[in-house]
Structures are given as structure tokens and as C-alpha cells.
mmCIF file of C-alpha atoms and ligand atoms in Angstrom:
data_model
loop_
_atom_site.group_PDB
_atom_site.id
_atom_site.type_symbol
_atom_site.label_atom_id
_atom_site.label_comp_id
_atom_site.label_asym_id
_atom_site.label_seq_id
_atom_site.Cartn_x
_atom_site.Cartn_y
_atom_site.Cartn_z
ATOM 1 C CA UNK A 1 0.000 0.000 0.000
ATOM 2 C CA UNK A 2 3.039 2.184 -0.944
ATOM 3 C CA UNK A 3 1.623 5.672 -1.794
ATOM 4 C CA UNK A 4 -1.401 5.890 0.206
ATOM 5 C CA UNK A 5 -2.417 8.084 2.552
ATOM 6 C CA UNK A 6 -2.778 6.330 6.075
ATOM 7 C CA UNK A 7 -6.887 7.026 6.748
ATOM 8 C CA UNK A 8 -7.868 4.379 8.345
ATOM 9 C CA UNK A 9 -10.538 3.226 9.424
ATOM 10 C CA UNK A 10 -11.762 1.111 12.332
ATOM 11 C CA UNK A 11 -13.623 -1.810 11.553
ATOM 12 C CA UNK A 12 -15.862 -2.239 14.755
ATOM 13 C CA UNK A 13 -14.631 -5.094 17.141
ATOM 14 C CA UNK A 14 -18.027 -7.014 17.022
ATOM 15 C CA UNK A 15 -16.807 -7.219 13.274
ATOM 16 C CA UNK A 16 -13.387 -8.200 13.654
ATOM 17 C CA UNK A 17 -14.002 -10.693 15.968
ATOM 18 C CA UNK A 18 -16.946 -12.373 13.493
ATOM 19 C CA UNK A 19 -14.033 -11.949 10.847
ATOM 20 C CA UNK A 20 -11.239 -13.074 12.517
ATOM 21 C CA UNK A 21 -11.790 -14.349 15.922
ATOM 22 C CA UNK A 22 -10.476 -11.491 17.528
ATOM 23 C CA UNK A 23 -11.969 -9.154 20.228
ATOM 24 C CA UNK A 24 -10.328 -5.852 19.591
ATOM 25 C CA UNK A 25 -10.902 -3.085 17.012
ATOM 26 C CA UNK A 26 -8.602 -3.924 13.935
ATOM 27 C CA UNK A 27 -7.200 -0.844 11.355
ATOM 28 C CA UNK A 28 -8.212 -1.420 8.339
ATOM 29 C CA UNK A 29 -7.166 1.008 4.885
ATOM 30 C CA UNK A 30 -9.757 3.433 3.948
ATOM 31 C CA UNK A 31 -11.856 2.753 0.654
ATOM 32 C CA UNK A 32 -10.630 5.672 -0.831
ATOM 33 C CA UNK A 33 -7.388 7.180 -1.338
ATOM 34 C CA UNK A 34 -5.997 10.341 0.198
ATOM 35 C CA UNK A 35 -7.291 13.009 -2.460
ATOM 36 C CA UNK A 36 -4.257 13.761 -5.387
ATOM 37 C CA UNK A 37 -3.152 10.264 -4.289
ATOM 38 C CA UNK A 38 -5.842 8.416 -6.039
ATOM 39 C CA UNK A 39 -4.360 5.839 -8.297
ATOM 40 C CA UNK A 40 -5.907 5.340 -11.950
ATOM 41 C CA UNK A 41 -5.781 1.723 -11.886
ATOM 42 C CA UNK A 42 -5.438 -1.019 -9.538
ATOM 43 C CA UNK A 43 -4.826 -4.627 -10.686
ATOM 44 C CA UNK A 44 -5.056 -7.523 -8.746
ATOM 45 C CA UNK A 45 -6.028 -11.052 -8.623
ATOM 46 C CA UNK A 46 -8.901 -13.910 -8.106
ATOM 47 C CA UNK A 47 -7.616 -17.184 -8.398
ATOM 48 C CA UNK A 48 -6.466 -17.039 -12.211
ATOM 49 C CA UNK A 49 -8.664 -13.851 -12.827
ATOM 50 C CA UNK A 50 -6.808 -10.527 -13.430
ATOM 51 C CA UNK A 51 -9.257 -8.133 -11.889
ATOM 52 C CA UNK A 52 -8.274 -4.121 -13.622
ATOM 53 C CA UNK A 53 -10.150 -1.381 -11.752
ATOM 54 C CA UNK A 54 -9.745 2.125 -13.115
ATOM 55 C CA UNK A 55 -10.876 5.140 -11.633
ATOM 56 C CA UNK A 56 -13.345 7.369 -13.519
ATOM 57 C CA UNK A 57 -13.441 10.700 -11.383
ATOM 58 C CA UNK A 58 -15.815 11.394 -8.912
ATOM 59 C CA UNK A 59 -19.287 13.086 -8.142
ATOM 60 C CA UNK A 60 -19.128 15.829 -5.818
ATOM 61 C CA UNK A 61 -23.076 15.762 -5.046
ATOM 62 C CA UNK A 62 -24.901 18.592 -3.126
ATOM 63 C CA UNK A 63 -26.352 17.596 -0.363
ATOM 64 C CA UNK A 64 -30.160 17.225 -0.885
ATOM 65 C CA UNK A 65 -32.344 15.967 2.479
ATOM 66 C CA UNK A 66 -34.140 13.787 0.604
ATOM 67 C CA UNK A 67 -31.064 11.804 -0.928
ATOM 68 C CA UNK A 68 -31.377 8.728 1.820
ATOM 69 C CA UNK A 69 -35.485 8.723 2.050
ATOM 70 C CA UNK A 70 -34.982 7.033 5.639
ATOM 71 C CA UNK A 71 -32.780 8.743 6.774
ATOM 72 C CA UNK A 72 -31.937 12.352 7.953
ATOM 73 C CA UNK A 73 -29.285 14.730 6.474
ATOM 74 C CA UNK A 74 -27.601 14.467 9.417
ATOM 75 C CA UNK A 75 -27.302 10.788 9.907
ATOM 76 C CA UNK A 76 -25.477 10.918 6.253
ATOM 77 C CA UNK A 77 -23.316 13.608 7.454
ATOM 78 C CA UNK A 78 -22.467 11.900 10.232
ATOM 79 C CA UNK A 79 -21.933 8.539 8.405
ATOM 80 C CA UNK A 80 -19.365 10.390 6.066
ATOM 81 C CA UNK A 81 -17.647 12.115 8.541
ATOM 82 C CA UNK A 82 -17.078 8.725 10.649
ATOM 83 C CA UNK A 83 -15.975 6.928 7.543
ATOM 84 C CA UNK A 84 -12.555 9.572 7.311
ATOM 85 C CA UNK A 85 -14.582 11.391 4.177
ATOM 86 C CA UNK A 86 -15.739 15.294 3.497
ATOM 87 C CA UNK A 87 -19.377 15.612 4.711
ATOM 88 C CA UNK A 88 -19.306 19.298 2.795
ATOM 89 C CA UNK A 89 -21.143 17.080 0.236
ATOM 90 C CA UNK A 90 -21.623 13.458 -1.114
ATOM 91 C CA UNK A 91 -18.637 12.420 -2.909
ATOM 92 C CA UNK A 92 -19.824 9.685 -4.979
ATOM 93 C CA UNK A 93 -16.895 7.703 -6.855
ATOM 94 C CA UNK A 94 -16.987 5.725 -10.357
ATOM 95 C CA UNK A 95 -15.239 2.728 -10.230
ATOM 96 C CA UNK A 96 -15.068 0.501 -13.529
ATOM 97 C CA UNK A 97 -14.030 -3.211 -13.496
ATOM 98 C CA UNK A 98 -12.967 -5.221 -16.297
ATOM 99 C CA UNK A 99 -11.429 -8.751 -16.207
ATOM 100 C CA UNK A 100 -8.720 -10.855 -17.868
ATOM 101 C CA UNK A 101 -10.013 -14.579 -17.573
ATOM 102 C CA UNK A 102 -8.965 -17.441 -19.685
ATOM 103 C CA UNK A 103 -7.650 -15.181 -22.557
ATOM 104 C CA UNK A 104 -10.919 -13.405 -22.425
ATOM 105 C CA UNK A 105 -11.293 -9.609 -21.318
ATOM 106 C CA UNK A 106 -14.888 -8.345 -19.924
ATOM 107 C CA UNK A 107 -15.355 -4.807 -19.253
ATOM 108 C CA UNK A 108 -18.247 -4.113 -16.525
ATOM 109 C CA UNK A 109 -19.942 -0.948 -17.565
ATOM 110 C CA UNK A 110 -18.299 1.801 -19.564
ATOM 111 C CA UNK A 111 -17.302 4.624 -17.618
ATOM 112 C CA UNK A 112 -19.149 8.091 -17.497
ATOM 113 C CA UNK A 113 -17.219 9.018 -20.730
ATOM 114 C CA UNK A 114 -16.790 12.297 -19.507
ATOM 115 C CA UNK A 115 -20.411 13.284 -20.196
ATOM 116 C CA UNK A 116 -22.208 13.145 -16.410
ATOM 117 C CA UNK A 117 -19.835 15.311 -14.040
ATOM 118 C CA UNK A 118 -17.111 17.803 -14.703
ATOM 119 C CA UNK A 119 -14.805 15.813 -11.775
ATOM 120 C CA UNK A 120 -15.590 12.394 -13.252
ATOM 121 C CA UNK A 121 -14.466 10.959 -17.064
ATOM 122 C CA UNK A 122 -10.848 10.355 -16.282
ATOM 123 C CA UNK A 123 -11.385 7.142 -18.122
ATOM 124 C CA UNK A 124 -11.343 9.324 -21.143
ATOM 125 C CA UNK A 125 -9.475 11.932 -20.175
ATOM 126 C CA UNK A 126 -6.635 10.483 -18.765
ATOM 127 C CA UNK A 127 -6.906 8.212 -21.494
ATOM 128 C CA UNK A 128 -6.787 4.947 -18.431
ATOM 129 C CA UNK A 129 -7.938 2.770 -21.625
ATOM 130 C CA UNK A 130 -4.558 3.011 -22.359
ATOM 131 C CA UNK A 131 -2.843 1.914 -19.179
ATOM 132 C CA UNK A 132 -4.724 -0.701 -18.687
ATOM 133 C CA UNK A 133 -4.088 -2.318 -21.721
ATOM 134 C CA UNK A 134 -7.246 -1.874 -23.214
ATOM 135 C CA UNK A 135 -8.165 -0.897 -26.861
ATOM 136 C CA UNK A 136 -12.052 0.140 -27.097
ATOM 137 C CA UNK A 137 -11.783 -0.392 -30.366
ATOM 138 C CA UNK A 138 -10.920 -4.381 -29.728
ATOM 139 C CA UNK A 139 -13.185 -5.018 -26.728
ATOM 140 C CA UNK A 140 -15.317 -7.741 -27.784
ATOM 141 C CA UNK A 141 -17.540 -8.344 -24.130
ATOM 142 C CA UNK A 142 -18.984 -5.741 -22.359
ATOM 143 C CA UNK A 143 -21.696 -6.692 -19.576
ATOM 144 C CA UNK A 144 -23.790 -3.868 -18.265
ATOM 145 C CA UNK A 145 -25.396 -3.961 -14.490
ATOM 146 C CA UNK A 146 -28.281 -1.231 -15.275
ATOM 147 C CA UNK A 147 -28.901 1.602 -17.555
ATOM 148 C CA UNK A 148 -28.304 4.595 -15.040
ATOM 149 C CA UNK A 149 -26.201 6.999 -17.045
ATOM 150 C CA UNK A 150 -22.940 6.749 -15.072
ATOM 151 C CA UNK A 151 -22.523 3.405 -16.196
ATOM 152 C CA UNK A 152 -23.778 3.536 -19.264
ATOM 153 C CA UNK A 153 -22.767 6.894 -21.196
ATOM 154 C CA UNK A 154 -19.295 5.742 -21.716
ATOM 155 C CA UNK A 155 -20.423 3.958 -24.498
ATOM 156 C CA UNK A 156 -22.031 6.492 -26.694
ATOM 157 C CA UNK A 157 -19.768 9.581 -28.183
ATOM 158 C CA UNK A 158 -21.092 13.044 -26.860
ATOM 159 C CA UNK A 159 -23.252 14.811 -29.321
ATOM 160 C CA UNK A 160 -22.912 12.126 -31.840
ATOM 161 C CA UNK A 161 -23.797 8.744 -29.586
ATOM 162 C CA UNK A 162 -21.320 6.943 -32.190
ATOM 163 C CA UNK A 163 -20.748 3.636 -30.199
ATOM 164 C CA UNK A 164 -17.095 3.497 -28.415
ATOM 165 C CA UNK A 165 -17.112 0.026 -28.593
ATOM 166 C CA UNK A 166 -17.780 -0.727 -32.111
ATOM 167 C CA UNK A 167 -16.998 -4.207 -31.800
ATOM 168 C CA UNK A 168 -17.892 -5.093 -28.923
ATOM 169 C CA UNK A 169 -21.107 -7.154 -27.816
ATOM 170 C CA UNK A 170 -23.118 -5.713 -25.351
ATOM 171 C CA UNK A 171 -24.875 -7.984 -22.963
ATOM 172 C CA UNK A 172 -27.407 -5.883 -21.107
ATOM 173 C CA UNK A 173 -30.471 -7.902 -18.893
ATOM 174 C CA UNK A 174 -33.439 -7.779 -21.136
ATOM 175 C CA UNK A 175 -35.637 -6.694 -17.781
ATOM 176 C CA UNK A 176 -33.275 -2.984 -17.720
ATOM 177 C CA UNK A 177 -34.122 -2.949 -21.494
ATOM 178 C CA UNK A 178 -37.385 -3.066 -21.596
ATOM 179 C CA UNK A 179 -37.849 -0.896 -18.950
ATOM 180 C CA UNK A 180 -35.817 1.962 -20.112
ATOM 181 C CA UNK A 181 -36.943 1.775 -23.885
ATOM 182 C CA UNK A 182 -40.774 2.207 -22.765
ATOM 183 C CA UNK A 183 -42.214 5.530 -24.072
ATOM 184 C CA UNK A 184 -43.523 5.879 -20.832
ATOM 185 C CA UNK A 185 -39.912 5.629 -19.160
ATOM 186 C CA UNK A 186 -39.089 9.566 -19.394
ATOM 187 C CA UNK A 187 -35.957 9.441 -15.993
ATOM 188 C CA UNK A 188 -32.582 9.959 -16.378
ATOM 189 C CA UNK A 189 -31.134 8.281 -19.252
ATOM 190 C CA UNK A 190 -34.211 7.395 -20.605
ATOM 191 C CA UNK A 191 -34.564 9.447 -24.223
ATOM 192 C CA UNK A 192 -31.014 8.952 -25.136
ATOM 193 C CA UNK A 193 -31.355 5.126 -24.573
ATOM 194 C CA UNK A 194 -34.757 5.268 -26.694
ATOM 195 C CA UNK A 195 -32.847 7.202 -29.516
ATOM 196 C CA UNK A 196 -29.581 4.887 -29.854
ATOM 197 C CA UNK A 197 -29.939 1.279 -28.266
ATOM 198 C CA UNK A 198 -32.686 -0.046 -30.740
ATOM 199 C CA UNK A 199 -30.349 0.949 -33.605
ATOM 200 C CA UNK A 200 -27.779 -1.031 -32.226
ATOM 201 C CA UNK A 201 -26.989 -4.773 -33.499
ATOM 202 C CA UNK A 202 -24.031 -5.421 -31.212
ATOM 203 C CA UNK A 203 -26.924 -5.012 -27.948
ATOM 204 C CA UNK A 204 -27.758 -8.654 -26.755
ATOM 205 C CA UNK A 205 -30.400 -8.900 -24.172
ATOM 206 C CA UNK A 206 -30.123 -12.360 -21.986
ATOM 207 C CA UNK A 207 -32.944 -13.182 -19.371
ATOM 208 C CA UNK A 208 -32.022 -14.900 -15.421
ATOM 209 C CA UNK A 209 -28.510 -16.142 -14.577
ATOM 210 C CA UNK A 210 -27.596 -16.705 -17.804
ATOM 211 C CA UNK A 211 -23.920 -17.109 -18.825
ATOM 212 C CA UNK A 212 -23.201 -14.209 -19.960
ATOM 213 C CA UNK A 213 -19.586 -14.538 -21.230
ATOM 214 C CA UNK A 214 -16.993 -17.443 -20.553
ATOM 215 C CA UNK A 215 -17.048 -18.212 -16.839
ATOM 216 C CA UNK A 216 -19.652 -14.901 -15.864
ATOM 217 C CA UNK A 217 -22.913 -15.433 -14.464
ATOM 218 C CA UNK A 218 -25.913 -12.797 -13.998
ATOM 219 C CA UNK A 219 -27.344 -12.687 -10.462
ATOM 220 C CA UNK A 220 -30.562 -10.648 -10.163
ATOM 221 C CA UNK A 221 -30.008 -8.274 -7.846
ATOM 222 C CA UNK A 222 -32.681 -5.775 -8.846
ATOM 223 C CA UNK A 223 -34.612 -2.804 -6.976
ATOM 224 C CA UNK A 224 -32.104 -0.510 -7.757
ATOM 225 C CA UNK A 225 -33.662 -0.265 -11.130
ATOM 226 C CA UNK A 226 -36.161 -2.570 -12.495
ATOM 227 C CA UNK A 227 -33.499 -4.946 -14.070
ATOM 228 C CA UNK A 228 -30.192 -4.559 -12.206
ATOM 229 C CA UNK A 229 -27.850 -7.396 -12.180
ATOM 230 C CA UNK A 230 -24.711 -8.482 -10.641
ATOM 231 C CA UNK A 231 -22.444 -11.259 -12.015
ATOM 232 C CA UNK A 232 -20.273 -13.770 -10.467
ATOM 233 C CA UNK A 233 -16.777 -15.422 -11.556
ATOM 234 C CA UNK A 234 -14.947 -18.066 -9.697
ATOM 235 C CA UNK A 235 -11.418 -19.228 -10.388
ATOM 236 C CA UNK A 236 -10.310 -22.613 -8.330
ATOM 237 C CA UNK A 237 -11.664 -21.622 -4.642
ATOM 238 C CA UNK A 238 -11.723 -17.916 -5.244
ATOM 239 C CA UNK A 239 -15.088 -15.960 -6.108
ATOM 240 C CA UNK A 240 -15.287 -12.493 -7.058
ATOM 241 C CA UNK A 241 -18.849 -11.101 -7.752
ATOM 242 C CA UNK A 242 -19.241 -7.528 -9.513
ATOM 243 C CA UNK A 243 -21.855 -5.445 -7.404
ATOM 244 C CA UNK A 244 -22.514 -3.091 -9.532
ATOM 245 C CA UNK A 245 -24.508 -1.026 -7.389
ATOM 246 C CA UNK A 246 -26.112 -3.075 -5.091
ATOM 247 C CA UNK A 247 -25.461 -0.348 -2.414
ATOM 248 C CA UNK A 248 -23.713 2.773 -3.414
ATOM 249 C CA UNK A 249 -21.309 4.465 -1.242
ATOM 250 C CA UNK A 250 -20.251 1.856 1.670
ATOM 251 C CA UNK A 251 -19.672 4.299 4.062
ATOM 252 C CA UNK A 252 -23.602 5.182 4.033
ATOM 253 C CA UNK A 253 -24.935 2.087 2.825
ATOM 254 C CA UNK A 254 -22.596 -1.195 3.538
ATOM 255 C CA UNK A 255 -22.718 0.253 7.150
ATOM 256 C CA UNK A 256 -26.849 1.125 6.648
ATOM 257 C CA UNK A 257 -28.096 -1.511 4.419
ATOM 258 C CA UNK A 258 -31.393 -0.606 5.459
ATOM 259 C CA UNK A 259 -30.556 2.806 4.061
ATOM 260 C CA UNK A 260 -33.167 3.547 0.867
ATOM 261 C CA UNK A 261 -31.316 5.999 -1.806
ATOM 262 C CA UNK A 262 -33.637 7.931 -3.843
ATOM 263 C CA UNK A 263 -32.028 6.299 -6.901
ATOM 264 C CA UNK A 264 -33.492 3.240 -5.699
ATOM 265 C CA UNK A 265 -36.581 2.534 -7.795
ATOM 266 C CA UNK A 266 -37.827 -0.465 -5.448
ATOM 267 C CA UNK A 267 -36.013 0.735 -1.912
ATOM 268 C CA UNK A 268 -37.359 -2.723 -0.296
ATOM 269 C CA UNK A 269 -36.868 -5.012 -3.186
ATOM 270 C CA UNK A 270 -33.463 -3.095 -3.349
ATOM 271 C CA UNK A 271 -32.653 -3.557 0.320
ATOM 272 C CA UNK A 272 -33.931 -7.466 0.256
ATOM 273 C CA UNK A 273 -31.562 -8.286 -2.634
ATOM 274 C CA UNK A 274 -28.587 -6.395 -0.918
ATOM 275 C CA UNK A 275 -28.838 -8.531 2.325
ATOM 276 C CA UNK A 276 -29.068 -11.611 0.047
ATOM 277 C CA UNK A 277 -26.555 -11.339 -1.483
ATOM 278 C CA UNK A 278 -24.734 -9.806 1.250
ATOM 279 C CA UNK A 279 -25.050 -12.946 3.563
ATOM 280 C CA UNK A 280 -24.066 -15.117 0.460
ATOM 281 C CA UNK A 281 -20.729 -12.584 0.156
ATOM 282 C CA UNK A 282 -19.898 -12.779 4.325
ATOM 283 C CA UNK A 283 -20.480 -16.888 4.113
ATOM 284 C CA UNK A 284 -18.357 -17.907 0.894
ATOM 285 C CA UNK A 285 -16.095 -14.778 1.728
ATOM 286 C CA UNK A 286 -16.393 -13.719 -2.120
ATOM 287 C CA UNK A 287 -14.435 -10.472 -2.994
ATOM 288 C CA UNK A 288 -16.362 -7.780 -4.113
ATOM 289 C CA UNK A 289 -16.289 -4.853 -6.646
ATOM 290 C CA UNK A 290 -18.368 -2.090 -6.365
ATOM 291 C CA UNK A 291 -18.993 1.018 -9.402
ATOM 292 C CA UNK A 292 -19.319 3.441 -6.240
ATOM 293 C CA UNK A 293 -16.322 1.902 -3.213
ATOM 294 C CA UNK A 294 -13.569 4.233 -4.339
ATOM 295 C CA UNK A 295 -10.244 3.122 -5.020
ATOM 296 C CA UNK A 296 -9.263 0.259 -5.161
ATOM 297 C CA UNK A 297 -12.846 -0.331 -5.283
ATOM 298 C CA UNK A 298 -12.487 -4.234 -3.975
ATOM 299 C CA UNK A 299 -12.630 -5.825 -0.874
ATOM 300 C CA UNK A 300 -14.675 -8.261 1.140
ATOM 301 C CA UNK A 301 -17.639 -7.897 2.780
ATOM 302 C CA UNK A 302 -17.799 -8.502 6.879
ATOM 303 C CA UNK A 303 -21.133 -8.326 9.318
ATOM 304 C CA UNK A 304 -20.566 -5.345 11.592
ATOM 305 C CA UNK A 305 -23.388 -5.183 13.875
ATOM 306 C CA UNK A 306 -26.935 -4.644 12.597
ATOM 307 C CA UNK A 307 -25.171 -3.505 9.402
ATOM 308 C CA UNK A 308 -22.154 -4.544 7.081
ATOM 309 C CA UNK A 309 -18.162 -3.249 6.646
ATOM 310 C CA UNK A 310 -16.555 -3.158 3.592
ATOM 311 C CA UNK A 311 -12.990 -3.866 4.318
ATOM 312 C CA UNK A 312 -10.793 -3.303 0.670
ATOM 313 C CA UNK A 313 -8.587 -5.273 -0.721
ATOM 314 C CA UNK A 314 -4.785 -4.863 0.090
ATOM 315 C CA UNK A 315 -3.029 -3.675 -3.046
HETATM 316 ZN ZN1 ZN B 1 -24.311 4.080 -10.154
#
């Protein structure tokens, strides 16, 4: 952990002793990285599976009281402040994972593209592509978790929506299609999807846990949006399983799964999933990505209490 700012964080002692048999408070890294330290890209691995995360800027949202819908503006505050981060706002990070599996690379969402905040897109504009060894041009997978636009502009041009993965196939769950292409869907994304995904041939819609690509399974993990999805890879005894964003920020909502973000179009159905799958992460200890953890934006999952603790992977 060379080059990273010492934050810490404590990881409660009923949750270090459930992780490691231990009765004491244990220091843990910090999801994010001290601010000018952030790294682009952070590589490690899962069994046999190179997991890339790059680091597409952050969202510097305004507080609004009606961002957690059960809970006040100063209980998010609060939560912020305890987790070592700024509570002069909500700084939401992008995180995008791709994989290198079995000669096979899979990129999980695309990135804001530099289209949906002026501190996020460094994808694009630090040209992280690059770095990581990865061509747009010659990505051939891409498997999207839902259609909200920070994970799903990166794949349209600005002005133009010219795909930025010509090439690639696009494996989207057919319930987030046909949700966001109904007239009567008007939210967020919503036109912009209706004017360029029916026009593309390289968008495959899949239905359940299908397969999506060699080794990567779809889990259902919807309420976020109507057809949100997570997806699973193993590698000998190792799991990793791609959140997308099953919670958002784990300093407000790994600690509070309860927690209902108005981005959640189901809160309950949202919340249900996220325990779900939650328990199934604590029990098989599975190591998690999440879009919205921060660098390195990987870790495992421990119970803390009546909520959760995202503890990161070492890197
Ligand atoms: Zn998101």
C-alpha cells in the first residue's frame, strides 16, 4: 500500500471478531485514497482472474435531504464524517471493473465518458484505456449492471452517440431494457437510450442467470432499477462477484443496508436483494467490486453489527 495516505478506518470489534476471531478493534485502509493520491488503476487477482479497476473521477453531489429517504441529512453527514470522508457534500466515486479470464477480457460498464460530471471521465481523459491495456476499439464483451447513465454513457460519443465500442457485444439484462426503452420511461437516461440502443446490433439482451460470457454469471439483484444485475466469476476456490450497485457508497450504505437511496426505484426489493446477497458474500467470503467503493474499489464484505463493513482489498 506504498503511496497511500494512512486514513484508516476502524472496523468495529463485534466485526473483527466475526471476521477473525479477535476481540479488539482492527485498522483497516480506507476505501478511498488520500485526495491527489488516487491511483488510476489497480490490478489484482482472483484465483487465475486478473481483476483491472480504473478510476473514472468522482461526483461531488450537493447535499439534498431527501437523498437517503430514511434517513436524515444528518445521519449521512455523520456517516461520512465517521468513515474519514468530506461531509461538505456526497462524494460519490466511479469505479469501472474489467477482467482478464482465460484469454478473455470483460469490461463491466463503460465509464461516465466524460459526459455526467465535470470531476468524473478520467477514463477518457486520462486516457486509463490506455494503461490498462485496453483498446475500445478491440473489446469484444462488455456486460452492463443497469442503464443509469454513469454506467452507461461511456459507451455512446457526446453529441454524436457513435458507439465506443464498435466491436464489442453488449450484454445488457433484457428486464433494464425493456424498462428503459418504454415511451412511458421519461428518468434519467431514458430518451437517449430510446434514440440509440434499438439501432444497435451489437446489444444482446439475456434473461435470469444466464452465462453471460466465458465463466460470468448474472445474479438478479434488482430494486435498484427494475433490471439490475450483478455477475459472479470463480477461479479454483476464489469468487469475485461484480456489485454493480447493489449499495452505493459503503460508508452510508454497507454500514446502513437498510438505508433507501432515492435512486433506488424499489427501496425494499433493493434492500432485500442487498442482504441476500450480502449474507451469500460474508459466508463464501467472495471479494467484491463495487462502481461506487472508491479506489481500489475491492474488498470483502464482513457483518458489523446490525449492518455490514466493507474492508478493501490490500493492493
Ligand atoms: Zn451508479
Amino acid at each position: 500500500m506504498q503511496n497511500v495516505s494512512r486514513r484508516n478506518f476502524l472496523l468495529s470489534a463485534a466485526a473483527a471478531s466475526a471476521a477473525f476471531g479477535l476481540d479488539g478493534p482492527l485498522e483497516f485502509f480506507a476505501p478511498a485514497f488520500a485526495q491527489g493520491a488516487t491511483p488510476d488503476l489497480v490490478k489484482f487477482k482472483v484465483g487465475d482472474i486478473e481483476v483491472i479497476q480504473m478510476f473514472d473521477g468522482v461526483w461531488q453531489k450537493p447535499h439534498d435531504p431527501g437523498f437517503v429517504k430514511n434517513a436524515s441529512l444528518d445521519d449521512v453527514k455523520a456517516a461520512l464524517k465517521a468513515a474519514g470522508l468530506t461531509d461538505e457534500h456526497v462524494p460519490i466515486p466511479f469505479t469501472v471493473t474489467a477482467i482478464r479470464s482465460g484469454g478473455n477480457l470483460v469490461l463491466f460498464d463503460s465509464g461516465t465518458g466524460a459526459q455526467v460530471a465535470p470531476t468524473a471521465g478520467n477514463i477518457v481523459k486520462n486516457d486509463i484505456w490506455k494503461k490498462a491495456g485496453i483498446d475500445p476499439e478491440k473489446v469484444t464483451t462488455i456486460v452492463i449492471t443497469h442503464f443509469h447513465p454513469d454506467h452507461i454513457t461511456g459507451l455512446m460519443a457526446k453529441d454524436t452517440n457513435a458507439p465506443i465500442f464498435p466491436n464489442a457485444e453488449i450484454h445488457v439484462p433484457a428486464a433494464e431494457y425493456k424498462f428503459w426503452t418504454s415511451p412511458t420511461t421519461t428518468a434519467g437516461a431514458a430518451k437517449r437510450i430510446q434514440a440509440v440502443f434499438p439501432t444497435w446490433k451489437n446489444i444482446k439482451q439475456y434473461e435470469g442467470d444466464k452465462e453471460v460470457a466465458p465463466g460470468v454469471r448474472a445474479i438478479a439483484t434488482n430494486g435498484h432499477t427494475p433490471g439490475h444485475t450483478s455477475y459472479h466469476l470463480a477461479s479454483g476456490s476464489q469468487q469475485l462477484i461484480v456489485l454493480g450497485d447493489v449499495t452505493n457508497m459503503p460508508a452510508l450504505f454497507v454500514r446502513n443496508p437498510g438505508w433507501h437511496a432515492a435512486f433506488d426505484t424499489d427501496g425494499p426489493l433493493a434492500e432485500a436483494n442487498r442482504r441476500k446477497i450480502f449474507d451469500r458474500i460474508v459466508a463464501d467470503k467472495v471479494t467484491v467490486t463495487g462502481y461506487h467503493y472508491g479506489m481500489p474499489g475491492a474488498g470483502t464484505i464482513q457483518k458489523d453489527g446490525s449492518g455490514y463493513a466493507f474492508v478493501p482489498v490490500k493492493v
